[in-house]
PDB file of C-alpha atoms in Angstrom:
ATOM      1  CA  MET A 156     -70.010 188.784 126.282  1.00 78.00           C
ATOM      2  CA  SER A 157     -72.944 191.204 126.239  1.00 86.00           C
ATOM      3  CA  LEU A 158     -75.569 191.090 123.497  1.00 85.00           C
ATOM      4  CA  GLU A 159     -74.535 194.562 122.297  1.00 89.00           C
ATOM      5  CA  THR A 160     -70.900 193.480 121.933  1.00 90.00           C
ATOM      6  CA  LEU A 161     -71.918 190.315 120.106  1.00 91.00           C
ATOM      7  CA  VAL A 162     -74.087 192.281 117.659  1.00 89.00           C
ATOM      8  CA  ARG A 163     -71.192 194.660 116.906  1.00 90.00           C
ATOM      9  CA  LYS A 164     -68.882 191.722 116.186  1.00 91.00           C
ATOM     10  CA  ILE A 165     -71.489 190.167 113.875  1.00 91.00           C
ATOM     11  CA  GLU A 166     -71.894 193.475 112.000  1.00 92.00           C
ATOM     12  CA  GLU A 167     -68.126 193.779 111.619  1.00 91.00           C
ATOM     13  CA  LEU A 168     -67.783 190.216 110.291  1.00 92.00           C
ATOM     14  CA  ARG A 169     -70.709 190.696 107.932  1.00 90.00           C
ATOM     15  CA  ARG A 170     -69.053 193.711 106.329  1.00 92.00           C
ATOM     16  CA  ARG A 171     -65.607 192.151 106.213  1.00 91.00           C
ATOM     17  CA  LYS A 172     -66.783 188.833 104.777  1.00 90.00           C
ATOM     18  CA  ASN A 173     -69.448 190.315 102.468  1.00 93.00           C
ATOM     19  CA  ALA A 174     -71.986 188.023 104.132  1.00 91.00           C
ATOM     20  CA  VAL A 175     -75.752 187.887 104.138  1.00 92.00           C
ATOM     21  CA  ILE A 176     -77.648 186.557 107.154  1.00 92.00           C
ATOM     22  CA  LEU A 177     -80.900 184.658 106.549  1.00 89.00           C
ATOM     23  CA  ALA A 178     -83.051 183.761 109.570  1.00 86.00           C
ATOM     24  CA  HIS A 179     -86.056 181.458 109.698  1.00 77.00           C
ATOM     25  CA  ASN A 180     -89.132 183.055 111.229  1.00 70.00           C
ATOM     26  CA  TYR A 181     -89.082 180.437 114.003  1.00 64.00           C
ATOM     27  CA  GLN A 182     -85.672 181.681 115.124  1.00 76.00           C
ATOM     28  CA  ARG A 183     -85.185 183.676 118.327  1.00 76.00           C
ATOM     29  CA  ALA A 184     -85.905 187.414 118.165  1.00 79.00           C
ATOM     30  CA  GLU A 185     -82.234 188.243 118.814  1.00 84.00           C
ATOM     31  CA  VAL A 186     -81.214 186.267 115.730  1.00 87.00           C
ATOM     32  CA  GLN A 187     -83.939 187.814 113.578  1.00 86.00           C
ATOM     33  CA  ASP A 188     -82.851 191.295 114.680  1.00 89.00           C
ATOM     34  CA  VAL A 189     -79.392 190.933 113.080  1.00 91.00           C
ATOM     35  CA  ALA A 190     -80.629 189.149 109.955  1.00 91.00           C
ATOM     36  CA  ASP A 191     -80.817 190.720 106.517  1.00 92.00           C
ATOM     37  CA  PHE A 192     -83.903 188.671 105.659  1.00 87.00           C
ATOM     38  CA  VAL A 193     -86.437 186.787 107.780  1.00 86.00           C
ATOM     39  CA  GLY A 194     -88.931 184.308 106.331  1.00 79.00           C
ATOM     40  CA  ASP A 195     -90.033 180.707 105.970  1.00 69.00           C
ATOM     41  CA  SER A 196     -87.796 178.094 104.369  1.00 65.00           C
ATOM     42  CA  LEU A 197     -89.138 178.729 100.851  1.00 65.00           C
ATOM     43  CA  GLU A 198     -88.620 182.492 101.046  1.00 72.00           C
ATOM     44  CA  LEU A 199     -85.105 182.074 102.462  1.00 76.00           C
ATOM     45  CA  ALA A 200     -84.200 179.630  99.702  1.00 73.00           C
ATOM     46  CA  ARG A 201     -85.265 182.233  97.146  1.00 74.00           C
ATOM     47  CA  ARG A 202     -83.233 184.936  98.890  1.00 79.00           C
ATOM     48  CA  ALA A 203     -80.195 182.664  98.978  1.00 78.00           C
ATOM     49  CA  ALA A 204     -80.480 182.047  95.227  1.00 76.00           C
ATOM     50  CA  GLU A 205     -80.715 185.773  94.478  1.00 84.00           C
ATOM     51  CA  THR A 206     -77.909 187.104  96.673  1.00 85.00           C
ATOM     52  CA  ASP A 207     -74.469 188.060  95.365  1.00 87.00           C
ATOM     53  CA  ALA A 208     -72.885 187.807  98.834  1.00 87.00           C
ATOM     54  CA  ASP A 209     -69.683 185.807  99.213  1.00 86.00           C
ATOM     55  CA  VAL A 210     -70.944 184.086 102.381  1.00 88.00           C
ATOM     56  CA  ILE A 211     -74.490 182.990 103.266  1.00 88.00           C
ATOM     57  CA  VAL A 212     -75.200 182.540 106.982  1.00 90.00           C
ATOM     58  CA  PHE A 213     -78.386 180.461 107.211  1.00 84.00           C
ATOM     59  CA  CYS A 214     -79.969 180.542 110.679  1.00 85.00           C
ATOM     60  CA  GLY A 215     -82.390 177.627 110.467  1.00 72.00           C
ATOM     61  CA  VAL A 216     -84.232 175.552 113.037  1.00 61.00           C
ATOM     62  CA  ASP A 217     -84.100 171.840 113.827  1.00 53.00           C
ATOM     63  CA  PHE A 218     -87.296 170.892 112.027  1.00 49.00           C
ATOM     64  CA  MET A 219     -86.684 172.714 108.740  1.00 48.00           C
ATOM     65  CA  ALA A 220     -86.995 170.348 105.766  1.00 49.00           C
ATOM     66  CA  GLU A 221     -88.628 167.820 108.118  1.00 62.00           C
ATOM     67  CA  THR A 222     -92.203 169.054 107.802  1.00 82.00           C
ATOM     68  CA  ALA A 223     -94.931 167.892 105.438  1.00 91.00           C
ATOM     69  CA  ALA A 224     -98.702 167.689 105.052  1.00 94.00           C
ATOM     70  CA  VAL A 225    -100.883 164.660 104.362  1.00 96.00           C
ATOM     71  CA  GLN A 226    -103.881 165.779 102.317  1.00 95.00           C
ATOM     72  CA  VAL A 227    -106.571 164.420 100.041  1.00 95.00           C
ATOM     73  CA  CYS A 228    -106.289 165.531  96.416  1.00 95.00           C
ATOM     74  CA  ASP A 229    -108.813 165.031  93.612  1.00 93.00           C
ATOM     75  CA  GLY A 230    -107.282 162.661  91.067  1.00 95.00           C
ATOM     76  CA  ALA A 231    -104.555 161.427  93.413  1.00 96.00           C
ATOM     77  CA  GLY A 232    -106.118 160.415  96.747  1.00 96.00           C
ATOM     78  CA  THR A 233    -103.897 160.694  99.814  1.00 96.00           C
ATOM     79  CA  VAL A 234    -100.831 162.840  99.058  1.00 97.00           C
ATOM     80  CA  VAL A 235     -97.762 163.747 101.117  1.00 96.00           C
ATOM     81  CA  ALA A 236     -96.617 167.241 100.145  1.00 93.00           C
ATOM     82  CA  ALA A 237     -93.803 169.395 101.525  1.00 88.00           C
ATOM     83  CA  ASP A 238     -94.014 172.304  99.065  1.00 85.00           C
ATOM     84  CA  SER A 239     -96.175 175.023 100.646  1.00 81.00           C
ATOM     85  CA  ARG A 240     -97.549 176.047  97.242  1.00 84.00           C
ATOM     86  CA  VAL A 241     -98.718 172.494  96.566  1.00 89.00           C
ATOM     87  CA  VAL A 242    -100.309 172.298 100.021  1.00 89.00           C
ATOM     88  CA  GLN A 243    -102.187 175.543  99.407  1.00 86.00           C
ATOM     89  CA  GLY A 244    -103.183 174.448  95.918  1.00 88.00           C
ATOM     90  CA  ILE A 245    -104.640 171.146  97.079  1.00 89.00           C
ATOM     91  CA  GLY A 246    -106.465 172.780  99.972  1.00 81.00           C
ATOM     92  CA  GLY A 247    -107.994 175.480  97.794  1.00 71.00           C
ATOM     93  CA  ALA A 248    -109.061 173.294  94.874  1.00 66.00           C
ATOM     94  CA  MET A 249    -111.391 170.742  96.466  1.00 64.00           C
ATOM     95  CA  SER A 250    -113.489 170.504  99.613  1.00 63.00           C
ATOM     96  CA  GLY A 251    -115.336 167.504 100.998  1.00 68.00           C
ATOM     97  CA  LEU A 252    -113.681 164.896  98.800  1.00 80.00           C
ATOM     98  CA  ALA A 253    -114.742 161.385  99.863  1.00 82.00           C
ATOM     99  CA  GLU A 254    -113.618 159.307  96.884  1.00 90.00           C
ATOM    100  CA  THR A 255    -111.641 159.897  93.693  1.00 94.00           C
ATOM    101  CA  SER A 256    -110.158 158.085  90.703  1.00 95.00           C
ATOM    102  CA  PRO A 257    -106.547 158.406  89.517  1.00 96.00           C
ATOM    103  CA  ILE A 258    -105.854 161.159  86.988  1.00 96.00           C
ATOM    104  CA  PRO A 259    -102.363 160.565  85.525  1.00 96.00           C
ATOM    105  CA  GLU A 260    -101.738 164.244  84.706  1.00 96.00           C
ATOM    106  CA  VAL A 261    -102.554 165.317  88.268  1.00 95.00           C
ATOM    107  CA  ILE A 262    -100.302 162.627  89.713  1.00 96.00           C
ATOM    108  CA  ARG A 263     -97.477 163.516  87.316  1.00 96.00           C
ATOM    109  CA  LYS A 264     -97.599 167.203  88.254  1.00 95.00           C
ATOM    110  CA  LEU A 265     -97.669 166.413  91.968  1.00 95.00           C
ATOM    111  CA  LYS A 266     -94.622 164.179  91.605  1.00 93.00           C
ATOM    112  CA  THR A 267     -92.681 166.874  89.729  1.00 93.00           C
ATOM    113  CA  LYS A 268     -93.201 169.046  92.833  1.00 89.00           C
ATOM    114  CA  GLY A 269     -91.738 166.377  95.090  1.00 90.00           C
ATOM    115  CA  SER A 270     -95.061 165.062  96.417  1.00 94.00           C
ATOM    116  CA  ILE A 271     -95.511 161.401  97.346  1.00 95.00           C
ATOM    117  CA  ILE A 272     -98.686 159.609  96.251  1.00 97.00           C
ATOM    118  CA  LEU A 273     -99.938 156.855  98.573  1.00 97.00           C
ATOM    119  CA  ASP A 274    -101.504 154.757  95.797  1.00 97.00           C
ATOM    120  CA  GLU A 275    -100.968 155.929  92.229  1.00 97.00           C
ATOM    121  CA  ALA A 276    -102.938 153.040  90.727  1.00 97.00           C
ATOM    122  CA  ASN A 277    -106.160 153.584  92.663  1.00 97.00           C
ATOM    123  CA  ALA A 278    -105.933 157.093  94.224  1.00 97.00           C
ATOM    124  CA  THR A 279    -106.781 155.524  97.580  1.00 97.00           C
ATOM    125  CA  ILE A 280    -107.756 157.850 100.422  1.00 96.00           C
ATOM    126  CA  ASP A 281    -106.236 156.621 103.704  1.00 97.00           C
ATOM    127  CA  GLN A 282    -104.828 159.351 105.941  1.00 97.00           C
ATOM    128  CA  ALA A 283    -103.346 157.016 108.563  1.00 98.00           C
ATOM    129  CA  LYS A 284    -101.362 155.143 105.910  1.00 97.00           C
ATOM    130  CA  GLY A 285    -100.417 158.513 104.466  1.00 97.00           C
ATOM    131  CA  LEU A 286     -99.039 159.526 107.861  1.00 97.00           C
ATOM    132  CA  GLU A 287     -97.022 156.299 108.057  1.00 97.00           C
ATOM    133  CA  LEU A 288     -95.596 157.098 104.632  1.00 96.00           C
ATOM    134  CA  ALA A 289     -94.820 160.697 105.599  1.00 95.00           C
ATOM    135  CA  PHE A 290     -93.048 159.619 108.789  1.00 95.00           C
ATOM    136  CA  GLU A 291     -90.566 157.654 106.693  1.00 93.00           C
ATOM    137  CA  LYS A 292     -89.118 160.974 105.517  1.00 89.00           C
ATOM    138  CA  TYR A 293     -90.455 163.724 107.782  1.00 90.00           C
ATOM    139  CA  ASP A 294     -90.541 164.247 111.547  1.00 90.00           C
ATOM    140  CA  ASN A 295     -93.365 166.802 111.767  1.00 92.00           C
ATOM    141  CA  VAL A 296     -96.471 166.114 109.712  1.00 96.00           C
ATOM    142  CA  GLY A 297     -99.826 167.853 109.438  1.00 96.00           C
ATOM    143  CA  VAL A 298    -102.768 165.612 108.540  1.00 97.00           C
ATOM    144  CA  THR A 299    -106.326 166.459 107.524  1.00 96.00           C
ATOM    145  CA  VAL A 300    -108.860 164.053 109.039  1.00 97.00           C
ATOM    146  CA  CYS A 301    -112.621 164.042 108.600  1.00 95.00           C
ATOM    147  CA  ASN A 302    -113.877 161.353 110.962  1.00 95.00           C
ATOM    148  CA  LEU A 303    -113.189 159.796 114.334  1.00 97.00           C
ATOM    149  CA  ASP A 304    -111.708 156.573 112.955  1.00 97.00           C
ATOM    150  CA  ASP A 305    -109.098 158.474 110.902  1.00 97.00           C
ATOM    151  CA  ALA A 306    -108.156 160.587 113.919  1.00 98.00           C
ATOM    152  CA  LYS A 307    -107.769 157.528 116.159  1.00 98.00           C
ATOM    153  CA  ARG A 308    -105.668 155.632 113.619  1.00 98.00           C
ATOM    154  CA  CYS A 309    -103.387 158.651 113.038  1.00 98.00           C
ATOM    155  CA  ARG A 310    -102.793 159.020 116.778  1.00 98.00           C
ATOM    156  CA  GLU A 311    -101.987 155.304 116.956  1.00 98.00           C
ATOM    157  CA  VAL A 312     -99.415 155.719 114.171  1.00 98.00           C
ATOM    158  CA  GLU A 313     -97.854 158.670 116.006  1.00 98.00           C
ATOM    159  CA  ALA A 314     -97.834 156.845 119.367  1.00 98.00           C
ATOM    160  CA  ALA A 315     -96.178 153.765 117.857  1.00 97.00           C
ATOM    161  CA  ARG A 316     -93.361 155.849 116.394  1.00 96.00           C
ATOM    162  CA  GLN A 317     -92.834 157.723 119.631  1.00 96.00           C
ATOM    163  CA  ALA A 318     -92.850 154.479 121.620  1.00 96.00           C
ATOM    164  CA  ALA A 319     -90.040 153.284 119.353  1.00 96.00           C
ATOM    165  CA  GLY A 320     -87.998 156.310 120.415  1.00 94.00           C
ATOM    166  CA  GLU A 321     -88.519 158.324 117.243  1.00 92.00           C
ATOM    167  CA  LYS A 322     -89.112 162.068 117.444  1.00 90.00           C
ATOM    168  CA  LYS A 323     -92.235 162.071 115.311  1.00 93.00           C
ATOM    169  CA  SER A 324     -95.157 164.453 115.744  1.00 95.00           C
ATOM    170  CA  ALA A 325     -98.488 164.770 113.939  1.00 97.00           C
ATOM    171  CA  VAL A 326    -100.734 167.825 113.919  1.00 97.00           C
ATOM    172  CA  LEU A 327    -104.284 166.745 113.105  1.00 98.00           C
ATOM    173  CA  PHE A 328    -106.625 169.204 111.401  1.00 97.00           C
ATOM    174  CA  GLY A 329    -110.279 168.204 111.626  1.00 97.00           C
ATOM    175  CA  VAL A 330    -112.263 168.997 108.461  1.00 95.00           C
ATOM    176  CA  HIS A 331    -115.707 168.350 106.940  1.00 94.00           C
ATOM    177  CA  VAL A 332    -117.475 167.915 110.298  1.00 96.00           C
ATOM    178  CA  THR A 333    -120.953 168.984 109.162  1.00 95.00           C
ATOM    179  CA  GLY A 334    -123.481 166.354 110.280  1.00 95.00           C
ATOM    180  CA  MET A 335    -121.147 164.710 112.796  1.00 97.00           C
ATOM    181  CA  SER A 336    -123.049 163.541 115.900  1.00 97.00           C
ATOM    182  CA  GLU A 337    -122.421 165.223 119.229  1.00 97.00           C
ATOM    183  CA  ALA A 338    -120.849 162.095 120.726  1.00 98.00           C
ATOM    184  CA  GLU A 339    -118.505 161.661 117.763  1.00 98.00           C
ATOM    185  CA  ALA A 340    -117.662 165.374 117.669  1.00 98.00           C
ATOM    186  CA  LYS A 341    -116.711 165.290 121.369  1.00 98.00           C
ATOM    187  CA  LYS A 342    -114.298 162.377 120.937  1.00 98.00           C
ATOM    188  CA  PHE A 343    -113.025 163.800 117.647  1.00 98.00           C
ATOM    189  CA  MET A 344    -112.165 167.138 119.252  1.00 98.00           C
ATOM    190  CA  GLU A 345    -110.217 165.363 121.981  1.00 98.00           C
ATOM    191  CA  LEU A 346    -107.901 163.934 119.311  1.00 98.00           C
ATOM    192  CA  VAL A 347    -107.388 166.742 116.786  1.00 98.00           C
ATOM    193  CA  ASP A 348    -105.275 169.864 117.255  1.00 98.00           C
ATOM    194  CA  LEU A 349    -107.395 172.191 115.137  1.00 98.00           C
ATOM    195  CA  VAL A 350    -110.883 171.850 113.718  1.00 98.00           C
ATOM    196  CA  THR A 351    -112.928 173.881 111.292  1.00 96.00           C
ATOM    197  CA  ALA A 352    -116.520 174.268 112.464  1.00 97.00           C
ATOM    198  CA  CYS A 353    -118.010 173.942 108.950  1.00 95.00           C
ATOM    199  CA  ALA A 354    -121.785 173.930 109.542  1.00 96.00           C
ATOM    200  CA  SER A 355    -121.594 171.757 112.650  1.00 97.00           C
ATOM    201  CA  LYS A 356    -123.730 172.869 115.586  1.00 97.00           C
ATOM    202  CA  HIS A 357    -122.007 170.330 117.844  1.00 98.00           C
ATOM    203  CA  VAL A 358    -118.452 171.527 117.127  1.00 98.00           C
ATOM    204  CA  ARG A 359    -119.553 175.072 117.901  1.00 98.00           C
ATOM    205  CA  HIS A 360    -121.218 173.953 121.134  1.00 97.00           C
ATOM    206  CA  LEU A 361    -118.202 171.922 122.269  1.00 98.00           C
ATOM    207  CA  ALA A 362    -115.646 174.648 121.492  1.00 98.00           C
ATOM    208  CA  SER A 363    -115.929 176.326 124.896  1.00 96.00           C
ATOM    209  CA  ASN A 364    -112.591 174.733 125.893  1.00 94.00           C
ATOM    210  CA  ALA A 365    -110.741 175.854 122.751  1.00 98.00           C
ATOM    211  CA  LEU A 366    -107.458 177.710 123.258  1.00 97.00           C
ATOM    212  CA  LEU A 367    -107.974 179.997 120.290  1.00 97.00           C
ATOM    213  CA  GLN A 368    -110.636 180.845 117.718  1.00 97.00           C
ATOM    214  CA  LEU A 369    -109.852 182.050 114.200  1.00 96.00           C
ATOM    215  CA  GLY A 370    -112.775 183.715 112.447  1.00 95.00           C
ATOM    216  CA  VAL A 371    -116.431 183.910 113.464  1.00 95.00           C
ATOM    217  CA  ALA A 372    -118.605 182.823 110.524  1.00 95.00           C
ATOM    218  CA  VAL A 373    -116.976 179.433 109.872  1.00 95.00           C
ATOM    219  CA  PRO A 374    -114.434 179.499 112.709  1.00 97.00           C
ATOM    220  CA  ILE A 375    -111.385 177.340 113.194  1.00 97.00           C
ATOM    221  CA  PHE A 376    -110.968 176.245 116.810  1.00 98.00           C
ATOM    222  CA  VAL A 377    -107.480 175.542 118.135  1.00 98.00           C
ATOM    223  CA  LEU A 378    -107.581 172.719 120.666  1.00 98.00           C
ATOM    224  CA  SER A 379    -103.955 172.005 121.644  1.00 97.00           C
ATOM    225  CA  GLU A 380    -100.636 173.725 122.167  1.00 95.00           C
ATOM    226  CA  LYS A 381     -99.327 172.179 118.943  1.00 94.00           C
ATOM    227  CA  GLY A 382    -102.309 173.576 117.107  1.00 96.00           C
ATOM    228  CA  LYS A 383    -101.773 176.956 118.723  1.00 95.00           C
ATOM    229  CA  GLU A 384     -98.190 177.081 117.454  1.00 91.00           C
ATOM    230  CA  VAL A 385     -99.396 176.340 113.911  1.00 91.00           C
ATOM    231  CA  ALA A 386    -102.131 178.989 114.116  1.00 93.00           C
ATOM    232  CA  LEU A 387     -99.839 181.695 115.475  1.00 91.00           C
ATOM    233  CA  ASN A 388     -97.280 181.010 112.764  1.00 86.00           C
ATOM    234  CA  ARG A 389    -100.006 181.399 110.145  1.00 85.00           C
ATOM    235  CA  ILE A 390    -101.026 184.712 111.697  1.00 88.00           C
ATOM    236  CA  LYS A 391     -97.451 185.951 111.302  1.00 82.00           C
ATOM    237  CA  HIS A 392     -97.804 185.659 107.521  1.00 80.00           C
ATOM    238  CA  ILE A 393    -101.128 187.495 107.160  1.00 85.00           C
ATOM    239  CA  LYS A 394    -100.554 190.809 105.415  1.00 84.00           C
ATOM    240  CA  ARG A 395    -103.901 192.418 106.308  1.00 90.00           C
ATOM    241  CA  GLN A 396    -104.774 194.067 109.628  1.00 94.00           C
ATOM    242  CA  ILE A 397    -105.565 191.634 112.438  1.00 93.00           C
ATOM    243  CA  LEU A 398    -107.775 192.046 115.501  1.00 93.00           C
ATOM    244  CA  ILE A 399    -106.790 189.960 118.526  1.00 91.00           C
ATOM    245  CA  LYS A 400    -108.841 190.044 121.715  1.00 91.00           C
ATOM    246  CA  THR A 401    -109.517 187.876 124.750  1.00 93.00           C
ATOM    247  CA  GLY A 402    -112.938 186.614 125.742  1.00 92.00           C
ATOM    248  CA  GLU A 403    -115.166 183.619 126.316  1.00 95.00           C
ATOM    249  CA  LEU A 404    -115.195 181.100 123.466  1.00 96.00           C
ATOM    250  CA  PRO A 405    -116.840 180.398 121.184  1.00 97.00           C
ATOM    251  CA  GLU A 406    -117.780 183.784 119.771  1.00 96.00           C
ATOM    252  CA  LEU A 407    -120.499 183.147 117.204  1.00 97.00           C
ATOM    253  CA  PRO A 408    -122.459 186.172 115.928  1.00 95.00           C
ATOM    254  CA  GLU A 409    -125.909 184.765 115.207  1.00 92.00           C
ATOM    255  CA  GLY A 410    -126.412 186.474 111.871  1.00 93.00           C
ATOM    256  CA  ARG A 411    -123.103 185.225 110.451  1.00 95.00           C
ATOM    257  CA  GLN A 412    -123.400 181.467 110.960  1.00 95.00           C
ATOM    258  CA  PRO A 413    -124.247 179.021 108.146  1.00 95.00           C
ATOM    259  CA  ARG A 414    -127.862 177.946 107.869  1.00 93.00           C
ATOM    260  CA  PRO A 415    -128.892 175.367 108.746  1.00 95.00           C
ATOM    261  CA  LEU A 416    -126.396 174.122 111.325  1.00 96.00           C
ATOM    262  CA  LEU A 417    -126.361 170.341 111.388  1.00 94.00           C
TER     263      LEU A 417
END
């Protein structure tokens, strides 16, 4: 059956059944083309709740509802969150957190949003243990890591799960790298999928092998194919105009870098 014939049959069934077609933005272009709405899982859930159609055709992907982030939150420590609004909220509220104490109200609110707290009593920060916890429920997990030891331990957790035959995958996002030595930065960048340059002169210097650079003042360097997939999906949701060009990396306009670089 040709694609044109298949599309006509879908249109006919949609009208006859009073159906609405919702397609995840990771779906194939052919599926998105016949959909009434295209978006991420949260947006599609909202559309499904609002529709008055008799039939909802939900064109999802294998990893939907299997993805989470392991982050560090002030007042809670290591947190596993699957709600995109919680992930954004944690990421935007605190930077460079090295230690914290439990704040019951913060923990309570996180739990009402479905988040999992690694250690409610002490607000412990341990990203590798957070990844182990996340893998109990989710297959694809993003983890923020700020040092070489965390990155190594997270990769060991991932490798152990995969060796056991489980389809588990971690995307490591390197953060807070200012002051990291060149030797540590080199090994660190071999383990993470994405890294923010912060005010690190060494990360900038070592980024010549990056696959993709986002931004120029405090750039994010994409270092793996997994990281590239994450970055390109984020680009799809940016509402402003975007400039994409090819060239030698890194691109670092001198007058726009933090001072001093460490």
